[in-house]
Each structure stands twice: as C-alpha cells, then as structure tokens.
Amino acid sequence: MKFSTEELFDGIRSGNKRLIAKAITLVESKKSEHRVQAEELLKKIMPFTGNSIRVGVTGVPGAGKSTFIENFGRLAIANGKKVAVLAIDPSSAINKGSILGDKTRMEELAKEENAFIRPSPSSGFLGGVANTTFETMMICEAAGYDYILIETVGVGQSEVLVADITDVFLFLKIIGGGDELQGIKRGIMEMVDVIFINKVDADNLQKAKNTKLELKRALDFIPPKEKNWKIPVLLGSALHNEGLDEIFEKIDAFINLKKKNNRFEEVRIQQAEKRFEYWVQEYILAMMKRDDSVEEAYTEHKKNASAMVSNPSTEAKLFVEKFLRESRSDI
Amino acid sequence: MKFSTEELFDGIRSGNKRLIAKAITLVESKKSEHRVQAEELLKKIMPFTGNSIRVGVTGVPGAGKSTFIENFGRLAIANGKKVAVLAIDPSSAINKGSILGDKTRMEELAKEENAFIRPSPSSGFLGGVANTTFETMMICEAAGYDYILIETVGVGQSEVLVADITDVFLFLKIIGGGDELQGIKRGIMEMVDVIFINKVDADNLQKAKNTKLELKRALDFIPPKEKNWKIPVLLGSALHNEGLDEIFEKIDAFINLKKKNNRFEEVRIQQAEKRFEYWVQEYILAMMKRDDSVEEAYTEHKKNASAMVSNPSTEAKLFVEKFLRESRSDI
C-alpha cells in the first residue's frame, strides 16, 4: 500500500472518498503485510466508529433492491444525511454482471456527494466476506456516514451474516403469484424487523393489500426479535418514491424502541462477542488446515463421526488431542 | 462401574432394562474412568444403532406433553413397537418436581414391558446435556427400541439440540386465549415438521379450527425443512386418545418422503458432522478453560472485542495465537 496508515486515517476522517476506497481495498486484502497495516488502521479508527444506523436489506433478485437503495439513499441525503452502501454478495464473484448492473442502476445515488457505494468484495480474508464488510462498515462510520445500507441477495448464509452486523433488518418482498413462499428463505421471517412490499401500483394494489394481511397474520405466529415490536408490513414503490418515508419512520421507531429497552448497545455488544467467538473458531480452523497431517486427521475423524463408526464426540476428542499435540511444532 | 463392558453390552442387546439403565448411568457419568468405559461400550454398540425413528417433542409446560407421550407411546406398543422416552430438560436440575411429576404422569406407560422411560440427566458431560441424550439414544437403539421420543420443555437452546438429533420434530400447541404467540418460541416455527393442537374438545372445537386455519396460513410464509412437505396441523386430545393415529400417519409420511428424497440418511450424516464440529469446539473450549491464564486471556480479548477497543477478529487472532503457545505445556 503506497499510503501510510496516517494518510489513510486522515483521508477517512476528512471524508476523502478516494482514500476511503483505498482503505477498504487494504482491509479486503489477504496479503499478510496488508493485514498488519489494516489492523493498525482499524485500531486507529475504532474510537470514531459506532455512530451510524446499520441497515440490512434483503430480498430475492427482482425484488427491486438496487432501485430501493438508490431512492432510499437519495431521500436520506435530501434529509441531510450521508449514506454508504455495501454489499454482501457471494454470488457476485460468479455473476460479475450483477456488480456492473448494480453500479449502473445506482448511478443517480453514486453521483451524490454524500453517498459512497462499494460493490461486493470478490472474496474476503479467510473466506469471511462478512468480516471485510464489517471492517468496511467501520471505515465508513469513521468517515461520518449516518446510514450504512448493507445489501444481500440471500445466497447461502449471507442474511445471517448481515443480521449479525446490523441494527435493523429490512425485507423487500414482491407479490407472489399465489405462491407466498416465493422469495422467502428458511429463517428469514425470524430475522426481519420491517417488511416492505415493493412494486405496488394501481393494478396490483388489492393483491398487495391481501398479501399484507396474510403476512400480518403469519407474523402473529413469529415472535419478533425485539419485545413489543410489531413487525410492520409496508406497501409502496421504490421506483416511484412511494412508501419510503414510512420506512424511515419505522426504522427510527425500531431504533428508538431498542434504545428505550436498553437493547441498542446490548445487541451491538452481543454481536461483537458473537463475532469474536466466530473468529476464534475460524482461526483455530485455519491453524488446523495449515498442517496437512492435522487437516487429514480432521477429515478422517469427521468421516468416522458421520459414518457412526463411533460417537461424534469421541471422534472430536481424539482429533482435538491430536491437534494440540501437533500444533506445538507449528509455533 | 461394577459391570464389565461385555456384561453391559449383552444386557443392552438382550433388552435387560436394569442393565440398560446402568449403561445410561455410565455414559452420563463425568468421571474419567467411567468415560473410558463408556467410549468402549459405545464403540461396541455402534453397529447396532440407527434403526429407530427419532421423534422430538416440544411444547410449553401445560401443553400436555407427558400425557401425549404416555398415550402415544402406549399406542405404538399396542401396534407391536418398543418405545423409549428420553428428556432434554435443563430445568429439571432446578425444579426437581418435574422429574417426579413426569414419572407419575407416565406411570401407565412405565408399566409396559416394551417401554423404557429415562428422566432427564441432571447435568451432562462437559455441560452437554444433548450429548448424553444422544449417547442414551444409541443405547436404546442397540436395545431394539423402535421409537425414541425425546421431550424438551423448551428452555434455552434445547429445541435446537433436540432438532439436531431427531428425524422428525413434533410441536404440541394449545389454543392461546387470543394470543397466538403463546407458547411459540423464536425459531420454533422453522424447526417443526408436524403440529398437534392438543386439548381440543367440543367446547373449544371451533376455536381450535380457527387456530388451525391461522397456523396453516402462517405456514405459507415459512419454508418447511423438507421439500414438498406441507407441515400438517392436527387437532386432537392426547388425554382421550384422539388424533394420535393421525400423528403416526404423518410421521410415517414424513419419514417416507425423506427416504424418497434420499434425505433420511443424508440428514443423519449432516447431524453427525454437525455434532462432531460442535464437540471439536467444546473440547477446544474445555482445553482453554483448563488453564487459568488462557481463560483470563479469553475473557479479556472478548471484552476488548465487545467494547470495540479493536476489531473482534483481531482480538480473536491474538487470543488463538496465545492459546496455541500456552497449550504446548499442557500436553
């Protein structure tokens, strides 16, 4: 990296987009010398983080996420806020078109002085896309962005990762042709805080109202993440700027409720603890895989466990003992 | 243990209930010499396991789980099956009454030659209640039980643990006085395969039918665990033996669907792999806690992570490096 940590830090703090982008490239790098500088930089910016509202946005392709983010972001900017858009999109590495597509679709937002758009990292450090997204979010917060919108297309475990780093989780739904399950992934209903039925117009208004009613009924059987929060189901059209104000209101209401319940900071602390635990496991796993004989042992013991040659916990114990013996020589 | 592994093995295989109980006590023991014998025994019985239908049963206290298990179990026995009843009940250590209560309520089932009832382990090896329950299940399978019913009262993470060791998950619901959320824990709707509305009689039949309809509608928005499975909502009364036949049919239908989709064995393999991974973590954690300085470091780094002194993944890395250095001297 040709920029010093100091230069990057000053660039971030003064809101220099070019240097913000450089800093993000740094934290996304897998090279070990870059990681060292990244850690240095992150430590330096940490006291300036935490002041944004972190919004997760999910929905199937076709639900209108990009249009939503574009117009929602512009509305926030019109209200005097700064908006950063990040993406957790494991599919983008495969389908390169989607990144370009997003950029094109968000071009109005991209022109805004107070917007910063970062396409998905092609792959993260240790394969942990969510980790670099979290670090990127820290950089954006230190740069003074008020809203961080994190988009996911819902591949694999990406919603869980997004839910674990955001304050509020927004689910964009379109009206399914009779099949209400369309675009609803397992687990998603337990994760959302606000639902927005998008692409509603005069032609499908009645249908949208019915879907809303059905969703409301379904939500009667799904406990919300926060006590006393009735998950709102809103109707609108992101393309025509309809219903977006209401989403801001609901997000504010949700954040206020969390703060009132002393849950806002509490949840962020829990998220950080969870991330710590996750990374302890990831690093231990990485250590295991550094050594061929340990990795082989892992595979073999796991195979024994799954074939029920013996008890999975017995196999786990045998493996861990072997691993800790072997790891002596590694350090 | 005054019985040899061979004696216990023969006892299990010949269905000697007293020796089955002794074997379970052995696998529940935390003493290291008992663990050695337990592993020996488990290895020996492993080829004779896997032939039962593993049924998880959950529902709030008052949903009628004990009555249900008693009459459901007796019905299975009347159909020529052998039934074992286990419990994951973390609360029983606190509320000793519930164990005694269960025993009393299930006394008709307990009298049956082809039933085996084991109350909750007061605490499991390494705190892992689910592990001893899994091992107990292996013993019951090797003893020829056809149905293993595993009950949970739904405290903490117990449903997840039960769902992770069973083939089918049954949720007993009672009609809530307007509050449909009553007795529904977060995540439970994503876990169930069959729902039984219990305690239905002439007086509340209409209300039960409404609840069923509403539940069915809600389930339209919740993807089932298995493709092409419509989660059935059944009405009945366990006390009056009403609706129990239908549950057997639905369980059979579900198992058959899984087998047809090649998912029955696949899910069991995934469960075993998951358990292996879980226990690798548990053993590593146990190793960490054996050493005071490592445990202190864990707490400190986690605190730094949650206070956002630095990045959670950085703290995790620092800790893991320290742990592996320290663990040298431990082995």
JSON list of C-alpha atoms in Angstrom, two decimals, chain B residues 180-304:
[
{"chain": "B", "resi": 180, "resn": "GLU", "atom": "CA", "xyz": [-51.35, -16.87, 19.23]},
{"chain": "B", "resi": 181, "resn": "LEU", "atom": "CA", "xyz": [-47.73, -16.30, 20.14]},
{"chain": "B", "resi": 182, "resn": "GLN", "atom": "CA", "xyz": [-48.33, -18.02, 23.46]},
{"chain": "B", "resi": 183, "resn": "GLY", "atom": "CA", "xyz": [-46.02, -20.97, 23.66]},
{"chain": "B", "resi": 184, "resn": "ILE", "atom": "CA", "xyz": [-44.24, -20.19, 20.44]},
{"chain": "B", "resi": 185, "resn": "LYS", "atom": "CA", "xyz": [-40.55, -19.60, 20.92]},
{"chain": "B", "resi": 186, "resn": "ARG", "atom": "CA", "xyz": [-38.39, -17.76, 18.43]},
{"chain": "B", "resi": 187, "resn": "GLY", "atom": "CA", "xyz": [-37.18, -20.14, 15.78]},
{"chain": "B", "resi": 188, "resn": "ILE", "atom": "CA", "xyz": [-39.59, -22.93, 16.62]},
{"chain": "B", "resi": 189, "resn": "MET", "atom": "CA", "xyz": [-41.77, -22.47, 13.53]},
{"chain": "B", "resi": 190, "resn": "GLU", "atom": "CA", "xyz": [-38.73, -23.07, 11.32]},
{"chain": "B", "resi": 191, "resn": "MET", "atom": "CA", "xyz": [-37.98, -26.29, 13.17]},
{"chain": "B", "resi": 192, "resn": "VAL", "atom": "CA", "xyz": [-41.26, -28.18, 13.31]},
{"chain": "B", "resi": 193, "resn": "ASP", "atom": "CA", "xyz": [-42.40, -30.93, 10.94]},
{"chain": "B", "resi": 194, "resn": "VAL", "atom": "CA", "xyz": [-45.78, -31.74, 12.49]},
{"chain": "B", "resi": 195, "resn": "ILE", "atom": "CA", "xyz": [-48.02, -29.56, 14.68]},
{"chain": "B", "resi": 196, "resn": "PHE", "atom": "CA", "xyz": [-50.59, -31.04, 17.06]},
{"chain": "B", "resi": 197, "resn": "ILE", "atom": "CA", "xyz": [-53.16, -28.78, 18.69]},
{"chain": "B", "resi": 198, "resn": "ASN", "atom": "CA", "xyz": [-53.84, -30.63, 21.92]},
{"chain": "B", "resi": 199, "resn": "LYS", "atom": "CA", "xyz": [-56.67, -30.49, 24.46]},
{"chain": "B", "resi": 200, "resn": "VAL", "atom": "CA", "xyz": [-59.35, -29.98, 21.83]},
{"chain": "B", "resi": 201, "resn": "ASP", "atom": "CA", "xyz": [-62.88, -30.81, 22.98]},
{"chain": "B", "resi": 202, "resn": "ALA", "atom": "CA", "xyz": [-66.45, -29.95, 21.99]},
{"chain": "B", "resi": 203, "resn": "ASP", "atom": "CA", "xyz": [-66.27, -26.62, 23.81]},
{"chain": "B", "resi": 204, "resn": "ASN", "atom": "CA", "xyz": [-63.24, -25.25, 22.03]},
{"chain": "B", "resi": 205, "resn": "LEU", "atom": "CA", "xyz": [-63.50, -27.11, 18.73]},
{"chain": "B", "resi": 206, "resn": "GLN", "atom": "CA", "xyz": [-64.42, -24.04, 16.70]},
{"chain": "B", "resi": 207, "resn": "LYS", "atom": "CA", "xyz": [-61.63, -22.04, 18.26]},
{"chain": "B", "resi": 208, "resn": "ALA", "atom": "CA", "xyz": [-59.21, -24.90, 17.54]},
{"chain": "B", "resi": 209, "resn": "LYS", "atom": "CA", "xyz": [-60.33, -24.97, 13.91]},
{"chain": "B", "resi": 210, "resn": "ASN", "atom": "CA", "xyz": [-59.71, -21.24, 13.64]},
{"chain": "B", "resi": 211, "resn": "THR", "atom": "CA", "xyz": [-56.26, -21.59, 15.17]},
{"chain": "B", "resi": 212, "resn": "LYS", "atom": "CA", "xyz": [-55.54, -24.39, 12.72]},
{"chain": "B", "resi": 213, "resn": "LEU", "atom": "CA", "xyz": [-56.57, -22.20, 9.80]},
{"chain": "B", "resi": 214, "resn": "GLU", "atom": "CA", "xyz": [-54.44, -19.34, 11.03]},
{"chain": "B", "resi": 215, "resn": "LEU", "atom": "CA", "xyz": [-51.48, -21.61, 11.59]},
{"chain": "B", "resi": 216, "resn": "LYS", "atom": "CA", "xyz": [-51.86, -23.05, 8.10]},
{"chain": "B", "resi": 217, "resn": "ARG", "atom": "CA", "xyz": [-51.85, -19.53, 6.68]},
{"chain": "B", "resi": 218, "resn": "ALA", "atom": "CA", "xyz": [-48.80, -18.59, 8.70]},
{"chain": "B", "resi": 219, "resn": "LEU", "atom": "CA", "xyz": [-47.02, -21.71, 7.46]},
{"chain": "B", "resi": 220, "resn": "ASP", "atom": "CA", "xyz": [-47.50, -20.46, 3.89]},
{"chain": "B", "resi": 221, "resn": "PHE", "atom": "CA", "xyz": [-44.74, -17.99, 4.70]},
{"chain": "B", "resi": 222, "resn": "ILE", "atom": "CA", "xyz": [-42.43, -20.45, 6.41]},
{"chain": "B", "resi": 223, "resn": "PRO", "atom": "CA", "xyz": [-40.47, -22.82, 4.19]},
{"chain": "B", "resi": 224, "resn": "PRO", "atom": "CA", "xyz": [-40.55, -26.38, 5.58]},
{"chain": "B", "resi": 225, "resn": "LYS", "atom": "CA", "xyz": [-37.32, -28.24, 6.36]},
{"chain": "B", "resi": 226, "resn": "GLU", "atom": "CA", "xyz": [-38.07, -30.78, 3.66]},
{"chain": "B", "resi": 227, "resn": "LYS", "atom": "CA", "xyz": [-39.02, -30.03, 0.08]},
{"chain": "B", "resi": 228, "resn": "ASN", "atom": "CA", "xyz": [-42.63, -30.89, -0.83]},
{"chain": "B", "resi": 229, "resn": "TRP", "atom": "CA", "xyz": [-43.61, -31.23, 2.80]},
{"chain": "B", "resi": 230, "resn": "LYS", "atom": "CA", "xyz": [-46.68, -29.29, 3.88]},
{"chain": "B", "resi": 231, "resn": "ILE", "atom": "CA", "xyz": [-46.45, -29.07, 7.65]},
{"chain": "B", "resi": 232, "resn": "PRO", "atom": "CA", "xyz": [-49.68, -30.66, 8.90]},
{"chain": "B", "resi": 233, "resn": "VAL", "atom": "CA", "xyz": [-51.66, -29.05, 11.69]},
{"chain": "B", "resi": 234, "resn": "LEU", "atom": "CA", "xyz": [-53.64, -31.75, 13.53]},
{"chain": "B", "resi": 235, "resn": "LEU", "atom": "CA", "xyz": [-56.35, -31.39, 16.15]},
{"chain": "B", "resi": 236, "resn": "GLY", "atom": "CA", "xyz": [-56.92, -33.80, 18.99]},
{"chain": "B", "resi": 237, "resn": "SER", "atom": "CA", "xyz": [-56.76, -34.73, 22.61]},
{"chain": "B", "resi": 238, "resn": "ALA", "atom": "CA", "xyz": [-53.90, -36.81, 23.88]},
{"chain": "B", "resi": 239, "resn": "LEU", "atom": "CA", "xyz": [-55.83, -37.49, 27.09]},
{"chain": "B", "resi": 240, "resn": "HIS", "atom": "CA", "xyz": [-58.73, -39.02, 25.17]},
{"chain": "B", "resi": 241, "resn": "ASN", "atom": "CA", "xyz": [-56.57, -40.74, 22.57]},
{"chain": "B", "resi": 242, "resn": "GLU", "atom": "CA", "xyz": [-57.99, -38.54, 19.84]},
{"chain": "B", "resi": 243, "resn": "GLY", "atom": "CA", "xyz": [-55.85, -37.66, 16.85]},
{"chain": "B", "resi": 244, "resn": "LEU", "atom": "CA", "xyz": [-52.89, -39.82, 17.84]},
{"chain": "B", "resi": 245, "resn": "ASP", "atom": "CA", "xyz": [-53.31, -42.26, 14.95]},
{"chain": "B", "resi": 246, "resn": "GLU", "atom": "CA", "xyz": [-53.06, -39.36, 12.56]},
{"chain": "B", "resi": 247, "resn": "ILE", "atom": "CA", "xyz": [-49.77, -38.30, 14.11]},
{"chain": "B", "resi": 248, "resn": "PHE", "atom": "CA", "xyz": [-48.33, -41.74, 13.44]},
{"chain": "B", "resi": 249, "resn": "GLU", "atom": "CA", "xyz": [-49.51, -41.48, 9.84]},
{"chain": "B", "resi": 250, "resn": "LYS", "atom": "CA", "xyz": [-47.94, -38.08, 9.41]},
{"chain": "B", "resi": 251, "resn": "ILE", "atom": "CA", "xyz": [-44.68, -39.19, 10.98]},
{"chain": "B", "resi": 252, "resn": "ASP", "atom": "CA", "xyz": [-44.61, -42.17, 8.64]},
{"chain": "B", "resi": 253, "resn": "ALA", "atom": "CA", "xyz": [-45.42, -39.95, 5.66]},
{"chain": "B", "resi": 254, "resn": "PHE", "atom": "CA", "xyz": [-42.65, -37.56, 6.63]},
{"chain": "B", "resi": 255, "resn": "ILE", "atom": "CA", "xyz": [-40.06, -40.31, 7.09]},
{"chain": "B", "resi": 256, "resn": "ASN", "atom": "CA", "xyz": [-41.10, -41.86, 3.77]},
{"chain": "B", "resi": 257, "resn": "LEU", "atom": "CA", "xyz": [-40.80, -38.54, 1.99]},
{"chain": "B", "resi": 258, "resn": "LYS", "atom": "CA", "xyz": [-37.32, -38.05, 3.42]},
{"chain": "B", "resi": 259, "resn": "LYS", "atom": "CA", "xyz": [-36.33, -41.53, 2.33]},
{"chain": "B", "resi": 260, "resn": "LYS", "atom": "CA", "xyz": [-37.77, -40.98, -1.14]},
{"chain": "B", "resi": 261, "resn": "ASN", "atom": "CA", "xyz": [-35.80, -37.72, -1.42]},
{"chain": "B", "resi": 262, "resn": "ASN", "atom": "CA", "xyz": [-32.66, -39.52, -0.20]},
{"chain": "B", "resi": 263, "resn": "ARG", "atom": "CA", "xyz": [-32.71, -37.15, 2.71]},
{"chain": "B", "resi": 264, "resn": "PHE", "atom": "CA", "xyz": [-33.20, -39.53, 5.62]},
{"chain": "B", "resi": 265, "resn": "GLU", "atom": "CA", "xyz": [-29.63, -40.81, 5.81]},
{"chain": "B", "resi": 266, "resn": "GLU", "atom": "CA", "xyz": [-28.28, -37.54, 4.45]},
{"chain": "B", "resi": 267, "resn": "VAL", "atom": "CA", "xyz": [-29.75, -35.55, 7.31]},
{"chain": "B", "resi": 268, "resn": "ARG", "atom": "CA", "xyz": [-28.45, -38.04, 9.86]},
{"chain": "B", "resi": 269, "resn": "ILE", "atom": "CA", "xyz": [-24.97, -37.75, 8.36]},
{"chain": "B", "resi": 270, "resn": "GLN", "atom": "CA", "xyz": [-25.21, -33.97, 8.47]},
{"chain": "B", "resi": 271, "resn": "GLN", "atom": "CA", "xyz": [-26.36, -34.16, 12.07]},
{"chain": "B", "resi": 272, "resn": "ALA", "atom": "CA", "xyz": [-23.37, -36.34, 12.97]},
{"chain": "B", "resi": 273, "resn": "GLU", "atom": "CA", "xyz": [-20.99, -33.95, 11.21]},
{"chain": "B", "resi": 274, "resn": "LYS", "atom": "CA", "xyz": [-22.52, -31.01, 12.97]},
{"chain": "B", "resi": 275, "resn": "ARG", "atom": "CA", "xyz": [-22.17, -32.78, 16.29]},
{"chain": "B", "resi": 276, "resn": "PHE", "atom": "CA", "xyz": [-18.54, -33.55, 15.51]},
{"chain": "B", "resi": 277, "resn": "GLU", "atom": "CA", "xyz": [-17.88, -29.88, 14.76]},
{"chain": "B", "resi": 278, "resn": "TYR", "atom": "CA", "xyz": [-19.76, -28.85, 17.88]},
{"chain": "B", "resi": 279, "resn": "TRP", "atom": "CA", "xyz": [-17.65, -31.17, 20.01]},
{"chain": "B", "resi": 280, "resn": "VAL", "atom": "CA", "xyz": [-14.38, -30.07, 18.43]},
{"chain": "B", "resi": 281, "resn": "GLN", "atom": "CA", "xyz": [-15.26, -26.58, 19.62]},
{"chain": "B", "resi": 282, "resn": "GLU", "atom": "CA", "xyz": [-16.40, -27.80, 23.02]},
{"chain": "B", "resi": 283, "resn": "TYR", "atom": "CA", "xyz": [-13.19, -29.74, 23.63]},
{"chain": "B", "resi": 284, "resn": "ILE", "atom": "CA", "xyz": [-11.04, -26.85, 22.49]},
{"chain": "B", "resi": 285, "resn": "LEU", "atom": "CA", "xyz": [-13.00, -24.58, 24.80]},
{"chain": "B", "resi": 286, "resn": "ALA", "atom": "CA", "xyz": [-12.54, -27.08, 27.63]},
{"chain": "B", "resi": 287, "resn": "MET", "atom": "CA", "xyz": [-8.80, -27.13, 26.97]},
{"chain": "B", "resi": 288, "resn": "MET", "atom": "CA", "xyz": [-8.80, -23.36, 27.12]},
{"chain": "B", "resi": 289, "resn": "LYS", "atom": "CA", "xyz": [-10.57, -23.33, 30.45]},
{"chain": "B", "resi": 290, "resn": "ARG", "atom": "CA", "xyz": [-8.18, -25.85, 31.97]},
{"chain": "B", "resi": 291, "resn": "ASP", "atom": "CA", "xyz": [-5.52, -23.19, 32.04]},
{"chain": "B", "resi": 292, "resn": "ASP", "atom": "CA", "xyz": [-6.29, -20.10, 34.12]},
{"chain": "B", "resi": 293, "resn": "SER", "atom": "CA", "xyz": [-4.08, -17.76, 32.14]},
{"chain": "B", "resi": 294, "resn": "VAL", "atom": "CA", "xyz": [-5.68, -18.89, 28.87]},
{"chain": "B", "resi": 295, "resn": "GLU", "atom": "CA", "xyz": [-9.15, -18.47, 30.30]},
{"chain": "B", "resi": 296, "resn": "GLU", "atom": "CA", "xyz": [-8.27, -15.00, 31.53]},
{"chain": "B", "resi": 297, "resn": "ALA", "atom": "CA", "xyz": [-6.92, -14.12, 28.11]},
{"chain": "B", "resi": 298, "resn": "TYR", "atom": "CA", "xyz": [-10.13, -15.35, 26.51]},
{"chain": "B", "resi": 299, "resn": "THR", "atom": "CA", "xyz": [-12.25, -13.20, 28.78]},
{"chain": "B", "resi": 300, "resn": "GLU", "atom": "CA", "xyz": [-10.03, -10.19, 28.25]},
{"chain": "B", "resi": 301, "resn": "HIS", "atom": "CA", "xyz": [-9.89, -10.42, 24.47]},
{"chain": "B", "resi": 302, "resn": "LYS", "atom": "CA", "xyz": [-13.62, -10.99, 24.32]},
{"chain": "B", "resi": 303, "resn": "LYS", "atom": "CA", "xyz": [-14.15, -7.93, 26.46]},
{"chain": "B", "resi": 304, "resn": "ASN", "atom": "CA", "xyz": [-11.93, -5.88, 24.17]}
]
